[in-house]
CSV table of C-alpha atoms and ligand atoms in Angstrom, one decimal:
chain,number,residue,atom,x,y,z
W,1,MET,CA,9.0,-9.7,-20.4
W,2,PHE,CA,8.2,-8.8,-16.8
W,3,TYR,CA,7.5,-12.3,-15.5
W,4,THR,CA,9.6,-12.2,-12.3
W,5,LYS,CA,10.1,-14.3,-9.2
W,6,ILE,CA,7.2,-12.3,-7.6
W,7,CYS,CA,4.9,-13.5,-10.5
W,8,GLU,CA,6.0,-17.1,-9.9
W,9,LEU,CA,5.6,-16.9,-6.1
W,10,LEU,CA,2.1,-15.3,-6.2
W,11,ASN,CA,0.8,-16.9,-9.4
W,12,ILE,CA,0.1,-13.6,-11.1
W,13,LYS,CA,0.7,-12.2,-14.6
W,14,TYR,CA,2.4,-8.9,-13.8
W,15,PRO,CA,4.5,-8.0,-10.8
W,16,ILE,CA,2.2,-5.1,-9.7
W,17,ILE,CA,0.7,-5.2,-6.3
W,18,GLN,CA,-2.0,-2.9,-5.0
W,19,GLY,CA,-1.4,-1.3,-1.6
W,20,GLY,CA,-3.6,-2.5,1.2
W,21,MET,CA,-5.0,0.9,2.2
W,22,ALA,CA,-7.4,1.1,5.1
W,23,TRP,CA,-11.0,2.0,4.0
W,24,VAL,CA,-9.8,2.4,0.3
W,25,ALA,CA,-8.7,-1.2,-0.5
W,26,THR,CA,-12.1,-2.9,-0.6
W,27,ALA,CA,-13.1,-6.2,-2.4
W,28,GLU,CA,-14.1,-4.3,-5.5
W,29,LEU,CA,-10.6,-2.7,-6.0
W,30,ALA,CA,-8.7,-5.8,-5.0
W,31,ALA,CA,-10.7,-8.0,-7.4
W,32,ALA,CA,-10.3,-5.5,-10.3
W,33,VAL,CA,-6.5,-5.4,-9.8
W,34,SER,CA,-6.3,-9.2,-9.6
W,35,ASN,CA,-8.5,-9.6,-12.7
W,36,ALA,CA,-6.2,-7.2,-14.5
W,37,GLY,CA,-3.2,-9.5,-13.8
W,38,GLY,CA,-1.8,-7.8,-10.7
W,39,LEU,CA,-2.3,-8.7,-7.1
W,40,GLY,CA,-5.3,-7.0,-5.4
W,41,ILE,CA,-5.2,-6.5,-1.7
W,42,ILE,CA,-8.0,-6.0,0.8
W,43,GLY,CA,-6.9,-3.5,3.5
W,44,ALA,CA,-8.1,-4.7,6.9
W,45,GLY,CA,-7.1,-1.4,8.6
W,46,ASN,CA,-9.0,-1.2,11.9
W,47,ALA,CA,-12.0,-3.2,10.7
W,48,PRO,CA,-13.4,-6.0,12.9
W,49,GLU,CA,-13.0,-9.6,11.7
W,50,ASP,CA,-16.5,-10.0,10.4
W,51,VAL,CA,-16.2,-7.1,8.1
W,52,VAL,CA,-13.0,-8.4,6.7
W,53,ARG,CA,-14.4,-11.9,6.3
W,54,ASP,CA,-17.3,-10.4,4.2
W,55,GLU,CA,-14.8,-8.5,2.1
W,56,ILE,CA,-12.8,-11.6,1.4
W,57,ARG,CA,-16.0,-13.5,0.4
W,58,LYS,CA,-17.0,-10.6,-1.8
W,59,ALA,CA,-13.6,-10.6,-3.5
W,60,LYS,CA,-13.9,-14.4,-4.1
W,61,SER,CA,-17.2,-13.8,-5.8
W,62,LEU,CA,-15.6,-11.1,-8.1
W,63,THR,CA,-12.4,-12.9,-9.1
W,64,ASP,CA,-11.0,-16.4,-9.5
W,65,LYS,CA,-7.5,-14.9,-9.4
W,66,PRO,CA,-5.3,-14.8,-6.3
W,67,PHE,CA,-5.6,-11.8,-4.0
W,68,GLY,CA,-4.3,-10.8,-0.6
W,69,VAL,CA,-5.3,-9.2,2.7
W,70,ASN,CA,-3.2,-6.5,4.4
W,71,ILE,CA,-3.1,-6.8,8.2
W,72,TYR,CA,-2.4,-3.6,10.1
W,73,PHE,CA,-0.8,-4.5,13.4
W,74,MET,CA,-1.9,-1.4,15.3
W,75,SER,CA,-5.5,-2.7,14.8
W,76,PRO,CA,-7.1,-4.2,18.0
W,77,TYR,CA,-8.5,-7.0,15.7
W,78,ALA,CA,-5.1,-8.0,14.1
W,79,ASP,CA,-5.1,-11.5,15.9
W,80,LYS,CA,-8.7,-12.2,14.9
W,81,ILE,CA,-7.9,-11.2,11.3
W,82,ILE,CA,-5.1,-13.7,11.2
W,83,ASP,CA,-7.6,-16.4,12.1
W,84,VAL,CA,-10.0,-15.2,9.4
W,85,VAL,CA,-7.3,-15.3,6.7
W,86,LEU,CA,-6.4,-18.8,7.8
W,87,GLU,CA,-10.0,-20.0,7.8
W,88,GLU,CA,-10.7,-18.4,4.4
W,89,LYS,CA,-7.4,-19.6,3.0
W,90,VAL,CA,-6.5,-16.2,1.5
W,91,PRO,CA,-3.4,-16.9,-0.7
W,92,VAL,CA,-1.3,-13.9,0.3
W,93,VAL,CA,-0.9,-11.7,3.4
W,94,THR,CA,0.9,-8.4,3.5
W,95,THR,CA,1.5,-6.8,6.8
W,96,GLY,CA,2.2,-3.2,8.0
W,97,ALA,CA,2.9,-1.1,11.1
W,98,GLY,CA,4.4,-4.0,13.1
W,99,ASN,CA,6.4,-7.1,13.2
W,100,PRO,CA,4.5,-10.2,11.9
W,101,GLY,CA,7.3,-12.6,12.9
W,102,LYS,CA,5.4,-14.7,15.4
W,103,TYR,CA,2.5,-15.3,12.9
W,104,ILE,CA,4.6,-16.4,10.0
W,105,PRO,CA,4.9,-20.1,10.8
W,106,LYS,CA,1.1,-20.5,11.3
W,107,LEU,CA,0.4,-18.7,8.0
W,108,LYS,CA,3.0,-20.6,6.0
W,109,GLN,CA,1.8,-23.9,7.4
W,110,GLU,CA,-1.5,-23.2,5.6
W,111,GLY,CA,0.4,-22.3,2.3
W,112,ILE,CA,-0.3,-18.6,2.7
W,113,LYS,CA,2.5,-16.4,1.3
W,114,VAL,CA,3.6,-13.7,3.8
W,115,ILE,CA,5.0,-10.4,2.6
W,116,PRO,CA,5.7,-7.9,5.3
W,117,VAL,CA,6.3,-4.2,4.6
W,118,VAL,CA,9.7,-3.0,5.9
W,119,SER,CA,11.3,0.4,6.0
W,120,SER,CA,14.7,-0.6,7.2
W,121,VAL,CA,17.4,-3.2,6.4
W,122,ALA,CA,17.5,-4.5,10.0
W,123,LEU,CA,13.8,-5.4,10.0
W,124,ALA,CA,14.2,-6.9,6.5
W,125,LYS,CA,16.9,-9.3,7.7
W,126,ARG,CA,14.9,-10.2,10.8
W,127,LEU,CA,11.8,-11.0,8.8
W,128,GLU,CA,13.7,-13.1,6.2
W,129,ARG,CA,15.1,-15.2,9.1
W,130,ALA,CA,11.5,-15.5,10.4
W,131,GLY,CA,10.4,-17.0,7.1
W,132,ALA,CA,8.9,-14.2,5.1
W,133,ASP,CA,8.4,-15.2,1.4
W,134,ALA,CA,9.1,-11.7,0.0
W,135,LEU,CA,9.3,-8.2,1.4
W,136,ILE,CA,7.8,-4.8,0.4
W,137,ALA,CA,10.5,-2.1,0.9
W,138,GLU,CA,8.5,1.1,1.3
W,139,GLY,CA,10.1,4.5,1.0
W,140,MET,CA,8.9,7.6,2.7
W,141,GLU,CA,7.5,9.0,-0.6
W,142,CYS,CA,4.4,6.9,0.1
W,143,GLY,CA,1.1,8.0,1.6
W,144,GLY,CA,0.0,7.1,5.1
W,145,HIS,CA,2.5,6.0,7.8
W,146,ILE,CA,6.0,6.5,6.6
W,147,GLY,CA,9.5,5.4,7.6
W,148,GLU,CA,12.7,7.5,7.2
W,149,LEU,CA,14.4,6.4,4.0
W,150,THR,CA,13.5,7.1,0.4
W,151,THR,CA,12.6,4.4,-2.0
W,152,MET,CA,15.8,5.1,-4.0
W,153,ALA,CA,18.0,4.6,-1.0
W,154,LEU,CA,16.0,1.8,0.8
W,155,VAL,CA,15.3,-0.6,-2.0
W,156,PRO,CA,18.9,-1.4,-3.2
W,157,GLN,CA,20.0,-1.8,0.4
W,158,VAL,CA,17.3,-4.2,1.2
W,159,VAL,CA,17.9,-6.1,-2.0
W,160,ASP,CA,21.6,-6.5,-1.1
W,161,ALA,CA,20.7,-7.6,2.4
W,162,VAL,CA,18.3,-10.5,1.7
W,163,LYS,CA,17.9,-13.4,-0.7
W,164,ILE,CA,14.1,-13.3,-0.9
W,165,PRO,CA,12.4,-11.1,-3.6
W,166,VAL,CA,11.8,-7.5,-2.8
W,167,ILE,CA,8.9,-5.4,-4.0
W,168,ALA,CA,9.5,-1.6,-4.1
W,169,ALA,CA,6.8,0.8,-2.8
W,170,GLY,CA,6.6,4.6,-2.3
W,171,GLY,CA,6.8,7.1,-5.2
W,172,ILE,CA,5.7,4.7,-7.9
W,173,ALA,CA,2.7,5.5,-10.1
W,174,ASP,CA,3.7,4.9,-13.7
W,175,PHE,CA,6.0,3.0,-16.1
W,176,ARG,CA,9.0,5.1,-15.2
W,177,GLY,CA,8.8,4.3,-11.6
W,178,PHE,CA,8.2,0.6,-12.4
W,179,VAL,CA,11.3,0.4,-14.6
W,180,ALA,CA,13.3,2.4,-12.0
W,181,ALA,CA,12.2,-0.1,-9.3
W,182,LEU,CA,13.4,-3.1,-11.4
W,183,ALA,CA,16.7,-1.3,-12.0
W,184,LEU,CA,17.1,-1.0,-8.2
W,185,GLY,CA,16.8,-4.7,-8.0
W,186,ALA,CA,13.2,-5.0,-7.0
W,187,LYS,CA,11.2,-7.9,-8.5
W,188,GLY,CA,7.9,-6.0,-8.5
W,189,VAL,CA,6.2,-2.8,-7.3
W,190,GLN,CA,3.4,-1.9,-4.9
W,191,MET,CA,1.3,1.2,-5.7
W,192,GLY,CA,-1.2,2.8,-3.4
W,193,THR,CA,-2.0,6.4,-4.6
W,194,ARG,CA,-2.3,5.3,-8.3
W,195,PHE,CA,-4.9,2.7,-7.4
W,196,VAL,CA,-6.9,5.2,-5.2
W,197,CYS,CA,-7.7,6.8,-8.5
W,198,ALA,CA,-8.8,3.5,-10.2
W,199,LYS,CA,-12.4,3.5,-11.5
W,200,GLU,CA,-13.2,0.5,-9.4
W,201,CYS,CA,-11.9,2.0,-6.2
W,202,THR,CA,-14.9,2.7,-3.9
W,203,ALA,CA,-13.3,5.8,-2.2
W,204,HIS,CA,-15.3,9.0,-2.5
W,205,ASP,CA,-14.9,10.9,-5.8
W,206,LYS,CA,-13.8,14.0,-3.8
W,207,TYR,CA,-10.8,12.0,-2.5
W,208,LYS,CA,-9.9,11.0,-6.0
W,209,GLU,CA,-10.3,14.6,-7.3
W,210,ALA,CA,-8.0,15.9,-4.5
W,211,ILE,CA,-5.3,13.5,-5.6
W,212,ILE,CA,-5.8,14.4,-9.3
W,213,LYS,CA,-5.6,18.2,-8.5
W,214,ALA,CA,-2.5,17.7,-6.3
W,215,LYS,CA,0.9,18.9,-7.4
W,216,ASP,CA,4.5,18.0,-6.5
W,217,ARG,CA,4.5,19.8,-3.1
W,218,SER,CA,0.9,19.1,-2.1
W,219,THR,CA,1.7,16.5,0.6
W,220,VAL,CA,3.0,17.2,4.1
W,221,VAL,CA,4.0,14.9,7.0
W,222,THR,CA,2.1,15.3,10.2
W,223,GLY,CA,2.5,13.4,13.4
W,224,LYS,CA,6.3,13.5,13.6
W,225,THR,CA,6.1,14.4,17.3
W,226,THR,CA,4.0,11.4,18.0
W,227,GLY,CA,6.5,8.9,16.6
W,228,HIS,CA,3.9,8.0,13.9
W,229,PRO,CA,4.6,10.3,11.0
W,230,VAL,CA,1.8,10.2,8.3
W,231,ARG,CA,1.9,11.7,4.8
W,232,VAL,CA,-1.3,13.4,3.7
W,233,LEU,CA,-2.4,16.0,1.2
W,234,LYS,CA,-2.4,19.5,2.8
W,235,ASN,CA,-5.8,20.6,4.0
W,236,LYS,CA,-7.6,22.2,6.9
W,237,LEU,CA,-7.0,19.1,9.1
W,238,SER,CA,-3.2,19.0,8.3
W,239,VAL,CA,-2.9,22.7,9.2
W,240,MET,CA,-4.7,22.1,12.5
W,241,PHE,CA,-2.4,19.2,13.2
W,242,GLU,CA,0.7,21.3,12.4
W,243,GLU,CA,-0.5,24.1,14.7
W,244,LEU,CA,-1.1,21.6,17.6
W,245,GLU,CA,2.3,20.1,17.1
W,246,GLN,CA,4.0,23.5,17.1
W,247,LYS,CA,2.3,24.1,20.5
W,248,HIS,CA,3.8,20.9,21.7
W,249,ALA,CA,0.5,19.2,22.2
W,250,SER,CA,0.5,15.8,23.9
W,251,VAL,CA,0.4,12.5,21.9
W,252,ASP,CA,-3.1,11.9,23.4
W,253,GLU,CA,-4.4,15.3,22.1
W,254,LEU,CA,-2.9,14.7,18.6
W,255,GLU,CA,-4.3,11.1,18.5
W,256,GLU,CA,-7.7,12.5,19.5
W,257,LEU,CA,-7.6,14.9,16.6
W,258,GLY,CA,-6.8,12.1,14.2
W,259,LYS,CA,-9.5,9.7,15.2
W,260,GLY,CA,-12.0,8.7,12.5
W,261,ARG,CA,-10.4,11.1,10.0
W,262,LEU,CA,-9.4,8.6,7.4
W,263,ARG,CA,-13.0,7.3,7.2
W,264,LEU,CA,-14.3,10.9,7.0
W,265,ALA,CA,-12.1,11.5,3.9
W,266,VAL,CA,-12.5,8.2,2.1
W,267,VAL,CA,-16.1,7.3,2.8
W,268,ASP,CA,-17.8,10.7,3.5
W,269,GLY,CA,-15.7,12.7,1.0
W,270,ASP,CA,-14.9,15.4,3.6
W,271,ILE,CA,-11.7,16.7,2.0
W,272,ASP,CA,-11.3,19.6,4.5
W,273,ASN,CA,-11.6,17.8,7.8
W,274,GLY,CA,-10.7,14.2,6.7
W,275,SER,CA,-7.2,12.7,6.5
W,276,LEU,CA,-6.2,12.6,2.9
W,277,MET,CA,-3.5,10.0,3.0
W,278,ALA,CA,-1.6,10.1,-0.3
W,279,GLY,CA,1.9,9.8,-1.7
W,280,GLN,CA,4.3,12.3,-3.3
W,281,VAL,CA,3.4,10.9,-6.7
W,282,SER,CA,-0.1,12.4,-6.4
W,283,GLY,CA,1.3,15.1,-8.8
W,284,ILE,CA,1.6,12.6,-11.6
W,285,VAL,CA,-1.8,10.9,-11.1
W,286,ASP,CA,-3.9,13.0,-13.3
W,287,GLU,CA,-7.0,10.9,-14.2
W,288,VAL,CA,-9.2,8.1,-13.1
W,289,LYS,CA,-8.6,5.0,-15.1
W,290,SER,CA,-9.7,1.4,-14.7
W,291,ALA,CA,-7.3,-1.0,-12.9
W,292,LYS,CA,-6.8,-2.8,-16.2
W,293,GLU,CA,-5.8,0.5,-18.0
W,294,ILE,CA,-3.4,1.4,-15.1
W,295,ILE,CA,-1.6,-1.9,-15.3
W,296,GLU,CA,-1.6,-2.3,-19.1
W,297,ASP,CA,-0.3,1.3,-19.5
W,298,ILE,CA,2.6,0.5,-17.2
W,299,ILE,CA,3.5,-2.8,-18.9
W,300,ILE,CA,3.2,-1.5,-22.5
W,301,ASN,CA,5.1,1.8,-21.8
W,302,ALA,CA,7.8,0.0,-19.7
W,303,GLU,CA,8.4,-2.5,-22.6
W,304,ASN,CA,8.9,0.5,-25.0
W,305,LEU,CA,11.1,2.4,-22.6
W,306,LEU,CA,13.4,-0.6,-22.1
W,307,LYS,CA,13.6,-1.2,-25.9
W,308,ASN,CA,14.6,2.5,-26.4
W,309,LEU,CA,16.9,2.8,-23.3
W,310,SER,CA,20.0,2.0,-25.4
W,311,LYS,CA,19.3,5.0,-27.6
W,312,LEU,CA,19.6,7.4,-24.7
W,313,LYS,CA,21.3,10.7,-25.6
S,401,TUI,O1,1.2,0.5,7.3
S,401,TUI,C1,1.7,1.3,6.5
S,401,TUI,N1,1.1,2.5,6.2
S,401,TUI,C2,-0.1,2.9,6.7
S,401,TUI,S1,-1.1,2.0,7.7
S,401,TUI,C3,-2.3,3.1,7.7
S,401,TUI,S2,-3.8,2.7,8.4
S,401,TUI,C4,-4.3,3.9,9.4
S,401,TUI,N2,-3.5,4.9,9.8
S,401,TUI,C5,-4.0,5.8,10.6
S,401,TUI,C6,-5.3,5.8,11.0
S,401,TUI,C7,-6.1,4.8,10.6
S,401,TUI,C8,-5.6,3.8,9.7
S,401,TUI,C9,-1.9,4.2,7.0
S,401,TUI,N3,-0.7,4.0,6.4
S,401,TUI,N4,2.8,1.1,5.8
S,401,TUI,C10,3.5,-0.1,6.1
S,401,TUI,C11,4.6,0.1,7.0
S,401,TUI,N5,4.8,-0.7,8.0
S,401,TUI,N6,5.5,1.0,6.9
S,401,TUI,C12,6.4,0.8,8.0
S,401,TUI,C13,5.9,-0.3,8.6
S,401,TUI,C14,6.5,-1.0,9.8
S,401,TUI,C15,6.7,-0.3,11.0
S,401,TUI,C16,7.2,-1.0,12.1
S,401,TUI,C17,6.7,-2.3,9.7
S,401,TUI,C18,7.1,-3.0,10.8
S,401,TUI,C19,7.4,-2.3,12.0
S,401,TUI,O2,7.9,-3.1,13.0
S,401,TUI,C20,8.4,-2.5,14.2
S,401,TUI,C21,8.8,-3.6,15.0
S,401,TUI,O3,10.0,-4.0,14.9
S,401,TUI,O4,8.0,-4.2,15.7
């Protein structure tokens, strides 16, 4: 029922893609999502190329299904990671925090599908012209770095502006968001926060618990004054950030405060002083489930929802 152009393009069973979250999206999570019929993604983040190569090889040992690597263009290693994905013949690359245009021909030549994240129609059109195979339209409900538009406003505008398939991201964590995304014209969804709370996700249990405890208004956006707004769960660090921003601290000072904070939360489980990147849907993520359960719950409930939609009162 949900076999879309995205399933065809990526050779996957369900059009559900896992966000390529730095530190969180390791080989274990990526392989579990791919084994469950979605597309798992290894998040390269700021990791050096050798670390990413090891993760790719680990994922290959854990699944025979397609998976991808997310390249974060603010990383100093981004160029080297492009070389690694080419060498390792990773089937799919998603990109974030920058324009992948100049790398697209090289990747496509090796048969690698390129799916950039966009948060505007202008960039979507530019990347379609540059040869992107599909796009992830990411609304500002998502965790981590955010754009300006909401998923509800962005997705249909991107869908109307391009011919390639669009994947919706931001604010999606269950079957209702999945069906809504398809109604907006998306051919698939990407979920980050929901997969942080997957059993196979190697993030610290305290990080997962913080998301499970979170409510509708638990996230805040810090870093607006630096030009790099980031959505996180409110904690001691986010308050320190807000206080510094109110005092008109310099970008350097704010960047210094942010250094190493994501690792501190994800790896060390320091939920007070770490950066707890998470989306607004944290309030509906209420338990840890396996990747297979997360995906199957969405597909089964979405099928039932669509069957019953005509009986709406
Ligand atoms: O990349 C994200 N979200 C992220 S990356 C991240 S990693 C990190 N952050 C802080 C410290 C350590 C690690 C956390 N969250 N989302 C994808 C995304 N990309 N959203 C928007 C964009 C984007 C922005 C500008 C894509 C392209 C772009 O191009 C500008 C241009 O035209 O060059």
